[in-house]
């Protein structure tokens, strides 16, 4: 995860935004993202409160508005970032879960910008429903899994979009396709 965090540093410097990269708990650096994963989940850590404290402490030290906070995470961090938004925290303006997302009990406080990235070939958190052959990674129960297209449809509804549009960024079998919401209350 540290290598992924490092990729954001030049962008933060170039565009002048504050970058805070807290680490998860234990040797796996896990987060308690409600459905996923590791020691943080099994020990019932309150990572929602921890991250809220990080935001409050940062905004008290740096001149930034609490309503301009964006969060992201990869895999278990993706679950954590979407759980944070789904828990109704008003100070999260947008989020970008990568290869992990909360799929039940979505209750954002307001329409919230989302950029969701997920590979169709992900072997840990399956694009088509996070589980293969009724076995899930990381202790995720098979009944809590939904496909990435399903969760995107849910966010289209939550963000009050008037439909969606698909386009190819890179064509071909190994290409990249994108879906975007149309006329949404928040970028989707």
mmCIF file of N, CA and C in Angstrom, residues 38-172:
data_model
loop_
_atom_site.group_PDB
_atom_site.id
_atom_site.type_symbol
_atom_site.label_atom_id
_atom_site.label_comp_id
_atom_site.label_asym_id
_atom_site.label_seq_id
_atom_site.Cartn_x
_atom_site.Cartn_y
_atom_site.Cartn_z
ATOM 1 N N UNK A 38 -9.040 -8.561 7.603
ATOM 2 C CA UNK A 38 -7.876 -8.680 8.462
ATOM 3 C C UNK A 38 -8.120 -8.420 9.935
ATOM 4 N N UNK A 39 -7.023 -8.116 10.638
ATOM 5 C CA UNK A 39 -7.041 -7.937 12.095
ATOM 6 C C UNK A 39 -7.933 -6.781 12.535
ATOM 7 N N UNK A 40 -7.983 -5.709 11.753
ATOM 8 C CA UNK A 40 -8.813 -4.559 12.138
ATOM 9 C C UNK A 40 -10.281 -4.956 12.227
ATOM 10 N N UNK A 41 -10.745 -5.756 11.290
ATOM 11 C CA UNK A 41 -12.129 -6.235 11.323
ATOM 12 C C UNK A 41 -12.329 -7.234 12.454
ATOM 13 N N UNK A 42 -11.445 -8.224 12.558
ATOM 14 C CA UNK A 42 -11.618 -9.269 13.577
ATOM 15 C C UNK A 42 -11.537 -8.714 14.993
ATOM 16 N N UNK A 43 -10.793 -7.625 15.194
ATOM 17 C CA UNK A 43 -10.703 -7.012 16.523
ATOM 18 C C UNK A 43 -11.733 -5.904 16.743
ATOM 19 N N UNK A 44 -12.549 -5.639 15.720
ATOM 20 C CA UNK A 44 -13.612 -4.657 15.855
ATOM 21 C C UNK A 44 -13.133 -3.236 16.050
ATOM 22 N N UNK A 45 -12.015 -2.868 15.434
ATOM 23 C CA UNK A 45 -11.500 -1.509 15.583
ATOM 24 C C UNK A 45 -12.478 -0.490 15.013
ATOM 25 N N UNK A 46 -12.545 0.662 15.633
ATOM 26 C CA UNK A 46 -13.429 1.733 15.179
ATOM 27 C C UNK A 46 -12.651 2.662 14.247
ATOM 28 N N UNK A 47 -12.442 2.200 13.018
ATOM 29 C CA UNK A 47 -11.676 2.996 12.069
ATOM 30 C C UNK A 47 -12.449 4.199 11.549
ATOM 31 N N UNK A 48 -13.774 4.179 11.631
ATOM 32 C CA UNK A 48 -14.547 5.371 11.268
ATOM 33 C C UNK A 48 -14.176 6.536 12.186
ATOM 34 N N UNK A 49 -14.162 6.283 13.475
ATOM 35 C CA UNK A 49 -13.798 7.339 14.437
ATOM 36 C C UNK A 49 -12.343 7.739 14.284
ATOM 37 N N UNK A 50 -11.471 6.759 14.056
ATOM 38 C CA UNK A 50 -10.054 7.074 13.858
ATOM 39 C C UNK A 50 -9.872 8.017 12.675
ATOM 40 N N UNK A 51 -10.490 7.709 11.546
ATOM 41 C CA UNK A 51 -10.322 8.559 10.362
ATOM 42 C C UNK A 51 -10.977 9.924 10.556
ATOM 43 N N UNK A 52 -12.069 9.963 11.291
ATOM 44 C CA UNK A 52 -12.685 11.252 11.601
ATOM 45 C C UNK A 52 -11.733 12.111 12.437
ATOM 46 N N UNK A 53 -11.054 11.500 13.390
ATOM 47 C CA UNK A 53 -10.074 12.223 14.196
ATOM 48 C C UNK A 53 -8.905 12.710 13.332
ATOM 49 N N UNK A 54 -8.471 11.900 12.391
ATOM 50 C CA UNK A 54 -7.395 12.315 11.475
ATOM 51 C C UNK A 54 -7.823 13.563 10.704
ATOM 52 N N UNK A 55 -9.048 13.572 10.197
ATOM 53 C CA UNK A 55 -9.552 14.728 9.445
ATOM 54 C C UNK A 55 -9.651 15.956 10.351
ATOM 55 N N UNK A 56 -10.212 15.799 11.543
ATOM 56 C CA UNK A 56 -10.338 16.941 12.462
ATOM 57 C C UNK A 56 -8.962 17.496 12.836
ATOM 58 N N UNK A 57 -8.028 16.615 13.126
ATOM 59 C CA UNK A 57 -6.685 17.064 13.494
ATOM 60 C C UNK A 57 -6.021 17.787 12.311
ATOM 61 N N UNK A 58 -6.164 17.232 11.110
ATOM 62 C CA UNK A 58 -5.543 17.841 9.930
ATOM 63 C C UNK A 58 -6.146 19.208 9.634
ATOM 64 N N UNK A 59 -7.478 19.308 9.686
ATOM 65 C CA UNK A 59 -8.114 20.597 9.383
ATOM 66 C C UNK A 59 -7.835 21.645 10.458
ATOM 67 N N UNK A 60 -7.489 21.211 11.674
ATOM 68 C CA UNK A 60 -7.127 22.183 12.701
ATOM 69 C C UNK A 60 -5.687 22.673 12.524
ATOM 70 N N UNK A 61 -4.858 21.891 11.832
ATOM 71 C CA UNK A 61 -3.446 22.256 11.635
ATOM 72 C C UNK A 61 -3.190 22.937 10.294
ATOM 73 N N UNK A 62 -4.020 22.650 9.310
ATOM 74 C CA UNK A 62 -3.824 23.153 7.956
ATOM 75 C C UNK A 62 -5.098 23.890 7.542
ATOM 76 N N UNK A 63 -4.969 24.974 6.836
ATOM 77 C CA UNK A 63 -6.112 25.776 6.447
ATOM 78 C C UNK A 63 -6.862 25.125 5.282
ATOM 79 N N UNK A 64 -7.674 24.130 5.622
ATOM 80 C CA UNK A 64 -8.539 23.492 4.626
ATOM 81 C C UNK A 64 -9.925 23.330 5.231
ATOM 82 N N UNK A 65 -10.897 23.289 4.375
ATOM 83 C CA UNK A 65 -12.274 23.128 4.811
ATOM 84 C C UNK A 65 -12.588 21.652 5.012
ATOM 85 N N UNK A 66 -13.336 21.350 6.062
ATOM 86 C CA UNK A 66 -13.715 19.956 6.303
ATOM 87 C C UNK A 66 -14.625 19.406 5.217
ATOM 88 N N UNK A 67 -15.303 20.257 4.456
ATOM 89 C CA UNK A 67 -16.173 19.726 3.407
ATOM 90 C C UNK A 67 -15.455 19.586 2.060
ATOM 91 N N UNK A 68 -14.140 19.628 2.090
ATOM 92 C CA UNK A 68 -13.381 19.409 0.852
ATOM 93 C C UNK A 68 -12.482 18.177 0.966
ATOM 94 N N UNK A 69 -12.927 17.192 1.730
ATOM 95 C CA UNK A 69 -12.149 15.975 1.954
ATOM 96 C C UNK A 69 -12.560 14.906 0.947
ATOM 97 N N UNK A 70 -11.568 14.317 0.306
ATOM 98 C CA UNK A 70 -11.765 13.197 -0.617
ATOM 99 C C UNK A 70 -10.958 12.022 -0.089
ATOM 100 N N UNK A 71 -11.493 10.823 -0.205
ATOM 101 C CA UNK A 71 -10.807 9.634 0.297
ATOM 102 C C UNK A 71 -10.681 8.598 -0.816
ATOM 103 N N UNK A 72 -9.655 7.770 -0.673
ATOM 104 C CA UNK A 72 -9.456 6.678 -1.614
ATOM 105 C C UNK A 72 -8.819 5.515 -0.883
ATOM 106 N N UNK A 73 -8.821 4.378 -1.496
ATOM 107 C CA UNK A 73 -8.179 3.212 -0.918
ATOM 108 C C UNK A 73 -8.152 2.091 -1.931
ATOM 109 N N UNK A 74 -7.200 1.189 -1.755
ATOM 110 C CA UNK A 74 -7.022 0.058 -2.650
ATOM 111 C C UNK A 74 -7.355 -1.229 -1.902
ATOM 112 N N UNK A 75 -8.184 -2.071 -2.486
ATOM 113 C CA UNK A 75 -8.591 -3.353 -1.929
ATOM 114 C C UNK A 75 -9.282 -3.120 -0.582
ATOM 115 N N UNK A 76 -8.702 -3.560 0.533
ATOM 116 C CA UNK A 76 -9.310 -3.333 1.839
ATOM 117 C C UNK A 76 -9.490 -1.836 2.088
ATOM 118 N N UNK A 77 -8.565 -1.014 1.604
ATOM 119 C CA UNK A 77 -8.711 0.438 1.720
ATOM 120 C C UNK A 77 -9.875 0.960 0.895
ATOM 121 N N UNK A 78 -10.172 0.285 -0.231
ATOM 122 C CA UNK A 78 -11.356 0.624 -1.020
ATOM 123 C C UNK A 78 -12.630 0.351 -0.241
ATOM 124 N N UNK A 79 -12.660 -0.795 0.446
ATOM 125 C CA UNK A 79 -13.791 -1.094 1.323
ATOM 126 C C UNK A 79 -13.916 -0.013 2.395
ATOM 127 N N UNK A 80 -12.777 0.382 2.982
ATOM 128 C CA UNK A 80 -12.809 1.378 4.059
ATOM 129 C C UNK A 80 -13.293 2.726 3.537
ATOM 130 N N UNK A 81 -12.800 3.159 2.382
ATOM 131 C CA UNK A 81 -13.217 4.466 1.858
ATOM 132 C C UNK A 81 -14.710 4.482 1.537
ATOM 133 N N UNK A 82 -15.228 3.398 0.972
ATOM 134 C CA UNK A 82 -16.656 3.387 0.656
ATOM 135 C C UNK A 82 -17.509 3.197 1.909
ATOM 136 N N UNK A 83 -16.995 2.472 2.911
ATOM 137 C CA UNK A 83 -17.710 2.346 4.183
ATOM 138 C C UNK A 83 -17.794 3.709 4.871
ATOM 139 N N UNK A 84 -16.735 4.474 4.788
ATOM 140 C CA UNK A 84 -16.707 5.816 5.364
ATOM 141 C C UNK A 84 -17.818 6.680 4.758
ATOM 142 N N UNK A 85 -17.926 6.663 3.442
ATOM 143 C CA UNK A 85 -18.974 7.433 2.765
ATOM 144 C C UNK A 85 -20.352 6.867 3.102
ATOM 145 N N UNK A 86 -20.465 5.550 3.088
ATOM 146 C CA UNK A 86 -21.753 4.902 3.324
ATOM 147 C C UNK A 86 -22.255 5.093 4.742
ATOM 148 N N UNK A 87 -21.378 5.444 5.657
ATOM 149 C CA UNK A 87 -21.776 5.631 7.049
ATOM 150 C C UNK A 87 -22.388 7.006 7.302
ATOM 151 N N UNK A 88 -22.439 7.840 6.270
ATOM 152 C CA UNK A 88 -23.106 9.129 6.400
ATOM 153 C C UNK A 88 -22.225 10.280 6.870
ATOM 154 N N UNK A 89 -20.920 10.142 6.761
ATOM 155 C CA UNK A 89 -20.014 11.230 7.163
ATOM 156 C C UNK A 89 -20.151 12.383 6.162
ATOM 157 N N UNK A 90 -20.657 13.508 6.612
ATOM 158 C CA UNK A 90 -20.927 14.646 5.725
ATOM 159 C C UNK A 90 -19.663 15.312 5.204
ATOM 160 N N UNK A 91 -18.545 15.135 5.889
ATOM 161 C CA UNK A 91 -17.320 15.824 5.493
ATOM 162 C C UNK A 91 -16.616 15.158 4.316
ATOM 163 N N UNK A 92 -17.087 14.019 3.860
ATOM 164 C CA UNK A 92 -16.475 13.382 2.694
ATOM 165 C C UNK A 92 -17.169 13.920 1.440
ATOM 166 N N UNK A 93 -16.427 14.627 0.632
ATOM 167 C CA UNK A 93 -16.970 15.243 -0.586
ATOM 168 C C UNK A 93 -17.003 14.259 -1.750
ATOM 169 N N UNK A 94 -16.028 13.357 -1.769
ATOM 170 C CA UNK A 94 -15.966 12.362 -2.829
ATOM 171 C C UNK A 94 -15.006 11.251 -2.446
ATOM 172 N N UNK A 95 -15.082 10.149 -3.200
ATOM 173 C CA UNK A 95 -14.207 9.026 -2.896
ATOM 174 C C UNK A 95 -13.913 8.218 -4.153
ATOM 175 N N UNK A 96 -12.826 7.464 -4.075
ATOM 176 C CA UNK A 96 -12.378 6.651 -5.207
ATOM 177 C C UNK A 96 -11.947 5.273 -4.704
ATOM 178 N N UNK A 97 -12.916 4.369 -4.507
ATOM 179 C CA UNK A 97 -12.537 3.025 -4.088
ATOM 180 C C UNK A 97 -11.934 2.248 -5.263
ATOM 181 N N UNK A 98 -10.821 1.591 -5.009
ATOM 182 C CA UNK A 98 -10.159 0.797 -6.051
ATOM 183 C C UNK A 98 -10.124 -0.657 -5.599
ATOM 184 N N UNK A 99 -10.730 -1.532 -6.376
ATOM 185 C CA UNK A 99 -10.696 -2.983 -6.136
ATOM 186 C C UNK A 99 -11.266 -3.361 -4.776
ATOM 187 N N UNK A 100 -12.277 -2.659 -4.341
ATOM 188 C CA UNK A 100 -12.963 -2.978 -3.094
ATOM 189 C C UNK A 100 -14.031 -1.939 -2.835
ATOM 190 N N UNK A 101 -15.224 -2.383 -2.453
ATOM 191 C CA UNK A 101 -16.314 -1.432 -2.241
ATOM 192 C C UNK A 101 -17.359 -2.046 -1.323
ATOM 193 N N UNK A 102 -17.980 -1.203 -0.520
ATOM 194 C CA UNK A 102 -19.095 -1.626 0.320
ATOM 195 C C UNK A 102 -20.315 -1.740 -0.579
ATOM 196 N N UNK A 103 -21.142 -2.747 -0.323
ATOM 197 C CA UNK A 103 -22.244 -3.020 -1.236
ATOM 198 C C UNK A 103 -23.594 -3.095 -0.554
ATOM 199 N N UNK A 104 -23.638 -2.965 0.761
ATOM 200 C CA UNK A 104 -24.905 -2.974 1.475
ATOM 201 C C UNK A 104 -24.935 -1.760 2.393
ATOM 202 N N UNK A 105 -26.148 -1.381 2.773
ATOM 203 C CA UNK A 105 -26.346 -0.305 3.738
ATOM 204 C C UNK A 105 -25.718 1.008 3.273
ATOM 205 N N UNK A 106 -25.833 1.307 1.993
ATOM 206 C CA UNK A 106 -25.280 2.552 1.469
ATOM 207 C C UNK A 106 -26.186 3.708 1.881
ATOM 208 N N UNK A 107 -25.679 4.557 2.763
ATOM 209 C CA UNK A 107 -26.461 5.679 3.275
ATOM 210 C C UNK A 107 -25.603 6.937 3.314
ATOM 211 N N UNK A 108 -25.179 7.418 2.153
ATOM 212 C CA UNK A 108 -24.385 8.652 2.188
ATOM 213 C C UNK A 108 -25.245 9.817 2.672
ATOM 214 N N UNK A 109 -24.594 10.788 3.299
ATOM 215 C CA UNK A 109 -25.309 11.941 3.844
ATOM 216 C C UNK A 109 -25.854 12.848 2.751
ATOM 217 N N UNK A 110 -25.271 12.748 1.566
ATOM 218 C CA UNK A 110 -25.666 13.585 0.430
ATOM 219 C C UNK A 110 -25.129 12.919 -0.830
ATOM 220 N N UNK A 111 -25.563 13.359 -2.010
ATOM 221 C CA UNK A 111 -24.914 12.839 -3.218
ATOM 222 C C UNK A 111 -23.401 13.069 -3.108
ATOM 223 N N UNK A 112 -22.631 12.068 -3.450
ATOM 224 C CA UNK A 112 -21.189 12.093 -3.225
ATOM 225 C C UNK A 112 -20.456 11.657 -4.478
ATOM 226 N N UNK A 113 -19.503 12.467 -4.905
ATOM 227 C CA UNK A 113 -18.727 12.131 -6.096
ATOM 228 C C UNK A 113 -18.011 10.799 -5.901
ATOM 229 N N UNK A 114 -18.021 9.968 -6.950
ATOM 230 C CA UNK A 114 -17.365 8.664 -6.884
ATOM 231 C C UNK A 114 -16.624 8.394 -8.190
ATOM 232 N N UNK A 115 -15.407 7.894 -8.050
ATOM 233 C CA UNK A 115 -14.636 7.339 -9.162
ATOM 234 C C UNK A 115 -14.273 5.928 -8.718
ATOM 235 N N UNK A 116 -14.937 4.939 -9.278
ATOM 236 C CA UNK A 116 -14.722 3.552 -8.877
ATOM 237 C C UNK A 116 -13.897 2.852 -9.948
ATOM 238 N N UNK A 117 -12.810 2.231 -9.511
ATOM 239 C CA UNK A 117 -11.914 1.525 -10.434
ATOM 240 C C UNK A 117 -11.849 0.062 -9.998
ATOM 241 N N UNK A 118 -12.048 -0.841 -10.979
ATOM 242 C CA UNK A 118 -11.996 -2.270 -10.643
ATOM 243 C C UNK A 118 -11.677 -3.062 -11.908
ATOM 244 N N UNK A 119 -10.678 -3.909 -11.831
ATOM 245 C CA UNK A 119 -10.291 -4.748 -12.967
ATOM 246 C C UNK A 119 -11.240 -5.933 -13.104
ATOM 247 N N UNK A 120 -11.593 -6.260 -14.331
ATOM 248 C CA UNK A 120 -12.443 -7.427 -14.568
ATOM 249 C C UNK A 120 -11.686 -8.734 -14.314
ATOM 250 N N UNK A 121 -10.367 -8.662 -14.176
ATOM 251 C CA UNK A 121 -9.567 -9.870 -13.940
ATOM 252 C C UNK A 121 -9.057 -9.975 -12.503
ATOM 253 N N UNK A 122 -9.577 -9.151 -11.602
ATOM 254 C CA UNK A 122 -9.164 -9.188 -10.198
ATOM 255 C C UNK A 122 -9.423 -10.581 -9.630
ATOM 256 N N UNK A 123 -8.414 -11.185 -9.049
ATOM 257 C CA UNK A 123 -8.539 -12.545 -8.521
ATOM 258 C C UNK A 123 -8.933 -12.576 -7.041
ATOM 259 N N UNK A 124 -8.860 -11.464 -6.345
ATOM 260 C CA UNK A 124 -9.211 -11.433 -4.926
ATOM 261 C C UNK A 124 -10.638 -10.925 -4.695
ATOM 262 N N UNK A 125 -10.965 -9.789 -5.275
ATOM 263 C CA UNK A 125 -12.300 -9.223 -5.155
ATOM 264 C C UNK A 125 -12.891 -9.222 -6.563
ATOM 265 N N UNK A 126 -13.640 -10.255 -6.854
ATOM 266 C CA UNK A 126 -14.132 -10.524 -8.198
ATOM 267 C C UNK A 126 -15.060 -9.420 -8.702
ATOM 268 N N UNK A 127 -14.820 -8.968 -9.908
ATOM 269 C CA UNK A 127 -15.632 -7.948 -10.567
ATOM 270 C C UNK A 127 -17.108 -8.361 -10.633
ATOM 271 N N UNK A 128 -17.360 -9.645 -10.823
ATOM 272 C CA UNK A 128 -18.724 -10.150 -10.993
ATOM 273 C C UNK A 128 -19.398 -10.550 -9.693
ATOM 274 N N UNK A 129 -18.848 -10.182 -8.570
ATOM 275 C CA UNK A 129 -19.516 -10.476 -7.316
ATOM 276 C C UNK A 129 -18.607 -10.900 -6.196
ATOM 277 N N UNK A 130 -17.407 -10.504 -6.177
ATOM 278 C CA UNK A 130 -16.371 -10.649 -5.162
ATOM 279 C C UNK A 130 -16.090 -12.065 -4.708
ATOM 280 N N UNK A 131 -16.888 -13.020 -5.078
ATOM 281 C CA UNK A 131 -16.629 -14.396 -4.663
ATOM 282 C C UNK A 131 -16.612 -15.318 -5.882
ATOM 283 N N UNK A 132 -15.780 -16.301 -5.826
ATOM 284 C CA UNK A 132 -15.741 -17.321 -6.859
ATOM 285 C C UNK A 132 -16.088 -18.655 -6.206
ATOM 286 N N UNK A 133 -16.954 -19.401 -6.819
ATOM 287 C CA UNK A 133 -17.302 -20.741 -6.340
ATOM 288 C C UNK A 133 -17.701 -20.757 -4.871
ATOM 289 N N UNK A 134 -18.474 -19.772 -4.442
ATOM 290 C CA UNK A 134 -18.975 -19.678 -3.074
ATOM 291 C C UNK A 134 -17.882 -19.518 -2.023
ATOM 292 N N UNK A 135 -16.657 -19.184 -2.416
ATOM 293 C CA UNK A 135 -15.575 -18.926 -1.467
ATOM 294 C C UNK A 135 -15.092 -17.496 -1.667
ATOM 295 N N UNK A 136 -15.083 -16.726 -0.621
ATOM 296 C CA UNK A 136 -14.660 -15.331 -0.706
ATOM 297 C C UNK A 136 -13.310 -15.149 -0.039
ATOM 298 N N UNK A 137 -12.602 -14.168 -0.530
ATOM 299 C CA UNK A 137 -11.356 -13.820 0.136
ATOM 300 C C UNK A 137 -11.665 -13.100 1.440
ATOM 301 N N UNK A 138 -10.718 -13.079 2.309
ATOM 302 C CA UNK A 138 -10.701 -12.178 3.459
ATOM 303 C C UNK A 138 -11.862 -12.370 4.428
ATOM 304 N N UNK A 139 -12.534 -13.497 4.386
ATOM 305 C CA UNK A 139 -13.637 -13.748 5.296
ATOM 306 C C UNK A 139 -14.934 -13.062 4.920
ATOM 307 N N UNK A 140 -15.044 -12.567 3.698
ATOM 308 C CA UNK A 140 -16.274 -11.908 3.260
ATOM 309 C C UNK A 140 -17.327 -12.982 3.020
ATOM 310 N N UNK A 141 -18.510 -12.801 3.567
ATOM 311 C CA UNK A 141 -19.585 -13.779 3.410
ATOM 312 C C UNK A 141 -20.166 -13.687 2.003
ATOM 313 N N UNK A 142 -20.453 -14.826 1.396
ATOM 314 C CA UNK A 142 -20.924 -14.860 0.004
ATOM 315 C C UNK A 142 -22.229 -14.110 -0.195
ATOM 316 N N UNK A 143 -23.068 -13.992 0.812
ATOM 317 C CA UNK A 143 -24.356 -13.326 0.640
ATOM 318 C C UNK A 143 -24.236 -11.797 0.623
ATOM 319 N N UNK A 144 -23.071 -11.260 0.956
ATOM 320 C CA UNK A 144 -22.910 -9.805 0.966
ATOM 321 C C UNK A 144 -22.267 -9.294 -0.314
ATOM 322 N N UNK A 145 -22.022 -10.163 -1.271
ATOM 323 C CA UNK A 145 -21.293 -9.766 -2.471
ATOM 324 C C UNK A 145 -22.225 -9.399 -3.619
ATOM 325 N N UNK A 146 -21.876 -8.344 -4.317
ATOM 326 C CA UNK A 146 -22.579 -7.955 -5.538
ATOM 327 C C UNK A 146 -21.529 -7.569 -6.573
ATOM 328 N N UNK A 147 -21.946 -7.514 -7.822
ATOM 329 C CA UNK A 147 -21.019 -7.189 -8.902
ATOM 330 C C UNK A 147 -20.718 -5.695 -8.946
ATOM 331 N N UNK A 148 -19.611 -5.356 -9.581
ATOM 332 C CA UNK A 148 -19.248 -3.946 -9.762
ATOM 333 C C UNK A 148 -20.329 -3.205 -10.558
ATOM 334 N N UNK A 149 -20.852 -3.767 -11.671
ATOM 335 C CA UNK A 149 -21.941 -3.056 -12.363
ATOM 336 C C UNK A 149 -23.150 -2.796 -11.459
ATOM 337 N N UNK A 150 -23.467 -3.731 -10.570
ATOM 338 C CA UNK A 150 -24.600 -3.538 -9.661
ATOM 339 C C UNK A 150 -24.337 -2.376 -8.703
ATOM 340 N N UNK A 151 -23.143 -2.311 -8.142
ATOM 341 C CA UNK A 151 -22.840 -1.228 -7.211
ATOM 342 C C UNK A 151 -22.801 0.116 -7.944
ATOM 343 N N UNK A 152 -22.338 0.116 -9.199
ATOM 344 C CA UNK A 152 -22.367 1.346 -9.998
ATOM 345 C C UNK A 152 -23.809 1.807 -10.209
ATOM 346 N N UNK A 153 -24.701 0.878 -10.515
ATOM 347 C CA UNK A 153 -26.119 1.218 -10.688
ATOM 348 C C UNK A 153 -26.690 1.809 -9.400
ATOM 349 N N UNK A 154 -26.292 1.258 -8.283
ATOM 350 C CA UNK A 154 -26.755 1.784 -6.993
ATOM 351 C C UNK A 154 -26.286 3.225 -6.798
ATOM 352 N N UNK A 155 -25.018 3.511 -7.147
ATOM 353 C CA UNK A 155 -24.518 4.885 -7.003
ATOM 354 C C UNK A 155 -25.167 5.833 -8.015
ATOM 355 N N UNK A 156 -25.549 5.329 -9.183
ATOM 356 C CA UNK A 156 -26.306 6.166 -10.114
ATOM 357 C C UNK A 156 -27.605 6.637 -9.456
ATOM 358 N N UNK A 157 -28.261 5.724 -8.755
ATOM 359 C CA UNK A 157 -29.501 6.056 -8.060
ATOM 360 C C UNK A 157 -29.244 7.008 -6.894
ATOM 361 N N UNK A 158 -28.255 6.706 -6.050
ATOM 362 C CA UNK A 158 -27.954 7.546 -4.890
ATOM 363 C C UNK A 158 -27.557 8.962 -5.293
ATOM 364 N N UNK A 159 -26.871 9.084 -6.433
ATOM 365 C CA UNK A 159 -26.424 10.397 -6.901
ATOM 366 C C UNK A 159 -27.409 11.047 -7.863
ATOM 367 N N UNK A 160 -28.614 10.488 -7.943
ATOM 368 C CA UNK A 160 -29.718 11.069 -8.699
ATOM 369 C C UNK A 160 -29.369 11.308 -10.169
ATOM 370 N N UNK A 161 -28.707 10.332 -10.777
ATOM 371 C CA UNK A 161 -28.318 10.444 -12.183
ATOM 372 C C UNK A 161 -29.504 10.146 -13.093
ATOM 373 N N UNK A 162 -29.437 10.682 -14.298
ATOM 374 C CA UNK A 162 -30.458 10.431 -15.315
ATOM 375 C C UNK A 162 -29.957 9.429 -16.341
ATOM 376 N N UNK A 163 -29.334 8.375 -15.899
ATOM 377 C CA UNK A 163 -28.804 7.349 -16.793
ATOM 378 C C UNK A 163 -27.295 7.309 -16.758
ATOM 379 N N UNK A 164 -26.728 6.522 -17.677
ATOM 380 C CA UNK A 164 -25.275 6.381 -17.741
ATOM 381 C C UNK A 164 -24.830 6.259 -19.191
ATOM 382 N N UNK A 165 -23.531 6.429 -19.382
ATOM 383 C CA UNK A 165 -22.933 6.355 -20.710
ATOM 384 C C UNK A 165 -21.654 5.534 -20.600
ATOM 385 N N UNK A 166 -21.435 4.621 -21.556
ATOM 386 C CA UNK A 166 -20.227 3.799 -21.569
ATOM 387 C C UNK A 166 -19.390 4.179 -22.777
ATOM 388 N N UNK A 167 -18.077 4.237 -22.573
ATOM 389 C CA UNK A 167 -17.156 4.491 -23.686
ATOM 390 C C UNK A 167 -15.861 3.743 -23.438
ATOM 391 N N UNK A 168 -15.142 3.440 -24.515
ATOM 392 C CA UNK A 168 -13.864 2.733 -24.415
ATOM 393 C C UNK A 168 -12.720 3.731 -24.424
ATOM 394 N N UNK A 169 -11.873 3.662 -23.407
ATOM 395 C CA UNK A 169 -10.648 4.458 -23.390
ATOM 396 C C UNK A 169 -9.577 3.801 -24.238
ATOM 397 N N UNK A 170 -9.496 2.479 -24.130
ATOM 398 C CA UNK A 170 -8.573 1.680 -24.928
ATOM 399 C C UNK A 170 -9.381 0.519 -25.477
ATOM 400 N N UNK A 171 -9.434 0.382 -26.785
ATOM 401 C CA UNK A 171 -10.238 -0.663 -27.402
ATOM 402 C C UNK A 171 -9.490 -1.984 -27.438
ATOM 403 N N UNK A 172 -10.234 -3.054 -27.614
ATOM 404 C CA UNK A 172 -9.642 -4.382 -27.745
ATOM 405 C C UNK A 172 -9.959 -5.259 -26.559
#
